[in-house]
Amino acid sequence: MTWELLLTFNIASIAAWLSPGPAMLVAIRTALVKGRQAGILIGVGLAFIASMWVLAALLGLHVVFKWFPWAYIVVKVCGAAYLFYIAWNTWKDARKPLDVKTEAKSRPLIEGMLLNLSNPKSVLFAAAVLVVIFPPDISAIAKAGIVINLFVFEVTAYTILAYCMTTKAVSESYLRLKVYMDRFAAIVLSALGLRLLFQK
């Protein structure tokens, strides 16, 4: 494995990370609603599971999904249900003022892990990217390097995002528009849940 291949993988990872999806949307909202530390923690949870999906792709889990379609369907339905759950709570609490004590009880690290666990398409995407970029006979050390590289990249990206979203100007703008932004987020999350549910 050369540095050129790893650079190509990182460019693909940046493109995937920047594409709109539930992980990015929830990470932004978590930082705005619960603060910088929660934004970073949910990013760590998201990054950890994203790395595990890549590891699963490297170990051939995508083949298992092809052999046993029912397993993929089960994970996909559970994932869509989780997105609907987040969307419902976001919509329901849109008019509630932020309660620091209530927000402090949340577990953003676990929430991030659950959110990325709910998207089995991640392992199929990872498998497709890995097949295109890396040769099939890469060593175990190279595979470990790919996984660690992705984890470090995602944690760094979500940390930067949390810092940007919790600046005074952004936070004050969110508080003024909280009802509308939360309702919009709920609609988008519901749409993403439907997309996950009905896409093959």
mmCIF file of C-alpha atoms in Angstrom:
data_model
loop_
_atom_site.group_PDB
_atom_site.id
_atom_site.type_symbol
_atom_site.label_atom_id
_atom_site.label_comp_id
_atom_site.label_asym_id
_atom_site.label_seq_id
_atom_site.Cartn_x
_atom_site.Cartn_y
_atom_site.Cartn_z
ATOM 1 C CA MET A 1 0.000 0.000 0.000
ATOM 2 C CA THR A 2 1.470 3.355 -1.069
ATOM 3 C CA TRP A 3 0.823 6.852 0.268
ATOM 4 C CA GLU A 4 -0.800 7.709 -3.072
ATOM 5 C CA LEU A 5 -3.467 5.047 -2.508
ATOM 6 C CA LEU A 6 -4.047 6.256 1.048
ATOM 7 C CA LEU A 7 -4.343 9.843 -0.196
ATOM 8 C CA THR A 8 -6.917 8.729 -2.774
ATOM 9 C CA PHE A 9 -8.858 6.948 -0.026
ATOM 10 C CA ASN A 10 -8.789 10.081 2.137
ATOM 11 C CA ILE A 11 -10.090 12.215 -0.721
ATOM 12 C CA ALA A 12 -12.955 9.743 -1.206
ATOM 13 C CA SER A 13 -13.584 9.828 2.564
ATOM 14 C CA ILE A 14 -13.752 13.635 2.559
ATOM 15 C CA ALA A 15 -16.267 13.566 -0.303
ATOM 16 C CA ALA A 16 -18.397 10.980 1.524
ATOM 17 C CA TRP A 17 -18.163 12.877 4.829
ATOM 18 C CA LEU A 18 -19.277 16.128 3.226
ATOM 19 C CA SER A 19 -22.264 14.566 1.480
ATOM 20 C CA PRO A 20 -25.559 15.285 3.297
ATOM 21 C CA GLY A 21 -26.696 12.453 5.519
ATOM 22 C CA PRO A 22 -28.017 11.654 8.994
ATOM 23 C CA ALA A 23 -24.549 11.520 10.587
ATOM 24 C CA MET A 24 -23.608 15.022 9.491
ATOM 25 C CA LEU A 25 -27.048 16.446 10.319
ATOM 26 C CA VAL A 26 -27.158 14.941 13.816
ATOM 27 C CA ALA A 27 -23.542 15.937 14.518
ATOM 28 C CA ILE A 28 -24.315 19.563 13.647
ATOM 29 C CA ARG A 29 -27.496 19.616 15.724
ATOM 30 C CA THR A 30 -25.814 17.930 18.701
ATOM 31 C CA ALA A 31 -23.053 20.537 18.770
ATOM 32 C CA LEU A 32 -25.581 23.371 18.527
ATOM 33 C CA VAL A 33 -27.994 21.988 21.123
ATOM 34 C CA LYS A 34 -25.721 20.219 23.595
ATOM 35 C CA GLY A 35 -22.447 22.049 23.235
ATOM 36 C CA ARG A 36 -18.925 21.533 21.946
ATOM 37 C CA GLN A 37 -18.007 18.549 24.111
ATOM 38 C CA ALA A 38 -21.147 16.655 23.097
ATOM 39 C CA GLY A 39 -20.470 17.536 19.458
ATOM 40 C CA ILE A 40 -16.975 16.064 19.716
ATOM 41 C CA LEU A 41 -18.173 12.960 21.570
ATOM 42 C CA ILE A 42 -20.885 12.161 19.046
ATOM 43 C CA GLY A 43 -18.227 12.579 16.367
ATOM 44 C CA VAL A 44 -16.009 10.031 18.117
ATOM 45 C CA GLY A 45 -18.948 7.593 18.246
ATOM 46 C CA LEU A 46 -19.719 8.150 14.569
ATOM 47 C CA ALA A 47 -16.042 7.788 13.635
ATOM 48 C CA PHE A 48 -15.600 4.577 15.617
ATOM 49 C CA ILE A 49 -18.501 2.797 13.922
ATOM 50 C CA ALA A 50 -17.557 4.175 10.489
ATOM 51 C CA SER A 51 -14.111 2.648 11.041
ATOM 52 C CA MET A 52 -15.700 -0.643 12.095
ATOM 53 C CA TRP A 53 -17.818 -0.664 8.903
ATOM 54 C CA VAL A 54 -14.608 -0.235 6.883
ATOM 55 C CA LEU A 55 -12.982 -3.053 8.851
ATOM 56 C CA ALA A 56 -16.065 -5.205 8.207
ATOM 57 C CA ALA A 57 -15.800 -4.426 4.484
ATOM 58 C CA LEU A 58 -12.112 -5.369 4.528
ATOM 59 C CA LEU A 59 -13.049 -8.659 6.210
ATOM 60 C CA GLY A 60 -15.823 -9.364 3.688
ATOM 61 C CA LEU A 61 -19.059 -8.546 5.538
ATOM 62 C CA HIS A 62 -20.538 -7.174 2.300
ATOM 63 C CA VAL A 63 -20.366 -10.722 0.931
ATOM 64 C CA VAL A 64 -22.404 -11.948 3.913
ATOM 65 C CA PHE A 65 -25.071 -9.333 3.136
ATOM 66 C CA LYS A 66 -25.200 -10.592 -0.448
ATOM 67 C CA TRP A 67 -25.487 -14.211 0.656
ATOM 68 C CA PHE A 68 -28.055 -13.482 3.349
ATOM 69 C CA PRO A 69 -30.252 -10.593 2.126
ATOM 70 C CA TRP A 70 -32.538 -10.963 5.131
ATOM 71 C CA ALA A 71 -29.690 -9.872 7.446
ATOM 72 C CA TYR A 72 -29.232 -6.692 5.421
ATOM 73 C CA ILE A 73 -32.987 -6.050 5.458
ATOM 74 C CA VAL A 74 -33.184 -6.480 9.241
ATOM 75 C CA VAL A 75 -30.354 -4.020 9.850
ATOM 76 C CA LYS A 76 -31.834 -1.588 7.309
ATOM 77 C CA VAL A 77 -35.319 -1.646 8.881
ATOM 78 C CA CYS A 78 -33.866 -1.152 12.372
ATOM 79 C CA GLY A 79 -31.776 1.726 11.053
ATOM 80 C CA ALA A 80 -34.773 3.431 9.456
ATOM 81 C CA ALA A 81 -36.758 2.998 12.678
ATOM 82 C CA TYR A 82 -33.949 4.662 14.639
ATOM 83 C CA LEU A 83 -33.891 7.617 12.248
ATOM 84 C CA PHE A 84 -37.672 7.989 12.613
ATOM 85 C CA TYR A 85 -37.233 7.915 16.405
ATOM 86 C CA ILE A 86 -34.649 10.732 16.272
ATOM 87 C CA ALA A 87 -36.846 12.709 13.866
ATOM 88 C CA TRP A 88 -39.913 12.365 16.110
ATOM 89 C CA ASN A 89 -38.053 13.534 19.222
ATOM 90 C CA THR A 90 -36.517 16.433 17.320
ATOM 91 C CA TRP A 91 -39.931 17.549 16.045
ATOM 92 C CA LYS A 92 -41.617 17.048 19.429
ATOM 93 C CA ASP A 93 -38.999 19.078 21.320
ATOM 94 C CA ALA A 94 -38.652 21.852 18.749
ATOM 95 C CA ARG A 95 -40.543 24.402 20.852
ATOM 96 C CA LYS A 96 -38.933 23.406 24.143
ATOM 97 C CA PRO A 97 -36.268 25.779 25.459
ATOM 98 C CA LEU A 98 -32.843 24.252 25.939
ATOM 99 C CA ASP A 99 -32.428 22.719 29.388
ATOM 100 C CA VAL A 100 -28.758 22.385 30.271
ATOM 101 C CA LYS A 101 -29.452 19.853 33.047
ATOM 102 C CA THR A 102 -31.533 17.675 30.742
ATOM 103 C CA GLU A 103 -29.011 17.886 27.922
ATOM 104 C CA ALA A 104 -26.186 16.940 30.287
ATOM 105 C CA LYS A 105 -27.832 13.568 30.895
ATOM 106 C CA SER A 106 -27.544 12.608 27.229
ATOM 107 C CA ARG A 107 -24.941 10.144 25.971
ATOM 108 C CA PRO A 108 -23.636 11.565 22.698
ATOM 109 C CA LEU A 109 -20.899 8.934 22.308
ATOM 110 C CA ILE A 110 -23.468 6.106 22.420
ATOM 111 C CA GLU A 111 -25.879 8.082 20.233
ATOM 112 C CA GLY A 112 -23.191 8.486 17.590
ATOM 113 C CA MET A 113 -22.391 4.783 17.636
ATOM 114 C CA LEU A 114 -26.056 3.797 17.371
ATOM 115 C CA LEU A 115 -26.628 6.217 14.515
ATOM 116 C CA ASN A 116 -23.837 4.820 12.341
ATOM 117 C CA LEU A 117 -24.740 1.249 13.297
ATOM 118 C CA SER A 118 -28.154 1.961 11.809
ATOM 119 C CA ASN A 119 -26.783 2.367 8.288
ATOM 120 C CA PRO A 120 -25.768 -0.987 6.719
ATOM 121 C CA LYS A 121 -25.226 0.756 3.391
ATOM 122 C CA SER A 122 -21.993 2.057 4.905
ATOM 123 C CA VAL A 123 -20.339 -1.337 4.634
ATOM 124 C CA LEU A 124 -21.424 -1.704 0.992
ATOM 125 C CA PHE A 125 -20.121 1.791 0.190
ATOM 126 C CA ALA A 126 -16.870 1.083 1.995
ATOM 127 C CA ALA A 127 -16.447 -2.201 0.125
ATOM 128 C CA ALA A 128 -16.994 -0.484 -3.226
ATOM 129 C CA VAL A 129 -14.466 2.262 -2.431
ATOM 130 C CA LEU A 130 -11.888 -0.177 -1.087
ATOM 131 C CA VAL A 131 -12.132 -2.442 -4.139
ATOM 132 C CA VAL A 132 -11.620 0.496 -6.492
ATOM 133 C CA ILE A 133 -8.662 2.000 -4.604
ATOM 134 C CA PHE A 134 -6.702 -0.815 -2.967
ATOM 135 C CA PRO A 135 -5.326 -4.073 -4.385
ATOM 136 C CA PRO A 136 -7.048 -7.246 -3.123
ATOM 137 C CA ASP A 137 -3.893 -8.690 -1.511
ATOM 138 C CA ILE A 138 -3.120 -5.950 1.016
ATOM 139 C CA SER A 139 -1.603 -7.116 4.297
ATOM 140 C CA ALA A 140 -3.240 -7.190 7.722
ATOM 141 C CA ILE A 141 -1.003 -4.274 8.769
ATOM 142 C CA ALA A 142 -2.174 -2.246 5.767
ATOM 143 C CA LYS A 143 -5.808 -3.011 6.633
ATOM 144 C CA ALA A 144 -5.233 -1.847 10.202
ATOM 145 C CA GLY A 145 -3.610 1.316 8.836
ATOM 146 C CA ILE A 146 -6.655 2.041 6.646
ATOM 147 C CA VAL A 147 -9.029 1.663 9.614
ATOM 148 C CA ILE A 148 -6.912 3.816 11.957
ATOM 149 C CA ASN A 149 -6.470 6.432 9.232
ATOM 150 C CA LEU A 150 -10.240 6.727 8.749
ATOM 151 C CA PHE A 151 -10.881 6.963 12.495
ATOM 152 C CA VAL A 152 -8.330 9.775 12.936
ATOM 153 C CA PHE A 153 -9.686 11.618 9.893
ATOM 154 C CA GLU A 154 -13.321 11.446 11.074
ATOM 155 C CA VAL A 155 -12.566 12.426 14.685
ATOM 156 C CA THR A 156 -10.566 15.414 13.429
ATOM 157 C CA ALA A 157 -13.326 16.442 11.009
ATOM 158 C CA TYR A 158 -16.108 16.178 13.606
ATOM 159 C CA THR A 159 -13.996 18.061 16.178
ATOM 160 C CA ILE A 160 -13.484 20.936 13.733
ATOM 161 C CA LEU A 161 -17.211 20.857 12.955
ATOM 162 C CA ALA A 162 -18.100 21.019 16.682
ATOM 163 C CA TYR A 163 -15.817 24.011 17.203
ATOM 164 C CA CYS A 164 -17.305 25.821 14.188
ATOM 165 C CA MET A 165 -20.908 25.111 15.197
ATOM 166 C CA THR A 166 -20.416 26.331 18.777
ATOM 167 C CA THR A 167 -19.031 29.747 17.982
ATOM 168 C CA LYS A 168 -21.068 32.563 19.515
ATOM 169 C CA ALA A 169 -22.497 33.799 16.214
ATOM 170 C CA VAL A 170 -23.654 30.363 15.080
ATOM 171 C CA SER A 171 -25.099 29.421 18.502
ATOM 172 C CA GLU A 172 -27.059 32.666 18.799
ATOM 173 C CA SER A 173 -28.442 32.251 15.281
ATOM 174 C CA TYR A 174 -29.569 28.735 16.138
ATOM 175 C CA LEU A 175 -31.335 29.858 19.314
ATOM 176 C CA ARG A 176 -33.274 32.469 17.338
ATOM 177 C CA LEU A 177 -34.334 29.919 14.710
ATOM 178 C CA LYS A 178 -34.488 26.794 16.884
ATOM 179 C CA VAL A 179 -38.112 25.856 16.138
ATOM 180 C CA TYR A 180 -37.692 26.118 12.373
ATOM 181 C CA MET A 181 -34.280 24.455 12.260
ATOM 182 C CA ASP A 182 -35.396 21.547 14.449
ATOM 183 C CA ARG A 183 -38.540 21.013 12.388
ATOM 184 C CA PHE A 184 -36.458 21.102 9.203
ATOM 185 C CA ALA A 185 -33.987 18.611 10.707
ATOM 186 C CA ALA A 186 -36.864 16.305 11.678
ATOM 187 C CA ILE A 187 -38.253 16.363 8.127
ATOM 188 C CA VAL A 188 -34.843 15.651 6.599
ATOM 189 C CA LEU A 189 -34.171 12.789 9.031
ATOM 190 C CA SER A 190 -37.574 11.273 8.240
ATOM 191 C CA ALA A 191 -36.834 11.531 4.530
ATOM 192 C CA LEU A 192 -33.457 9.859 5.033
ATOM 193 C CA GLY A 193 -35.162 7.099 7.019
ATOM 194 C CA LEU A 194 -37.616 6.500 4.180
ATOM 195 C CA ARG A 195 -34.781 6.508 1.680
ATOM 196 C CA LEU A 196 -32.860 3.928 3.707
ATOM 197 C CA LEU A 197 -35.996 1.813 4.111
ATOM 198 C CA PHE A 198 -36.955 1.659 0.435
ATOM 199 C CA GLN A 199 -33.598 1.744 -1.323
ATOM 200 C CA LYS A 200 -32.165 -1.587 -2.398
#
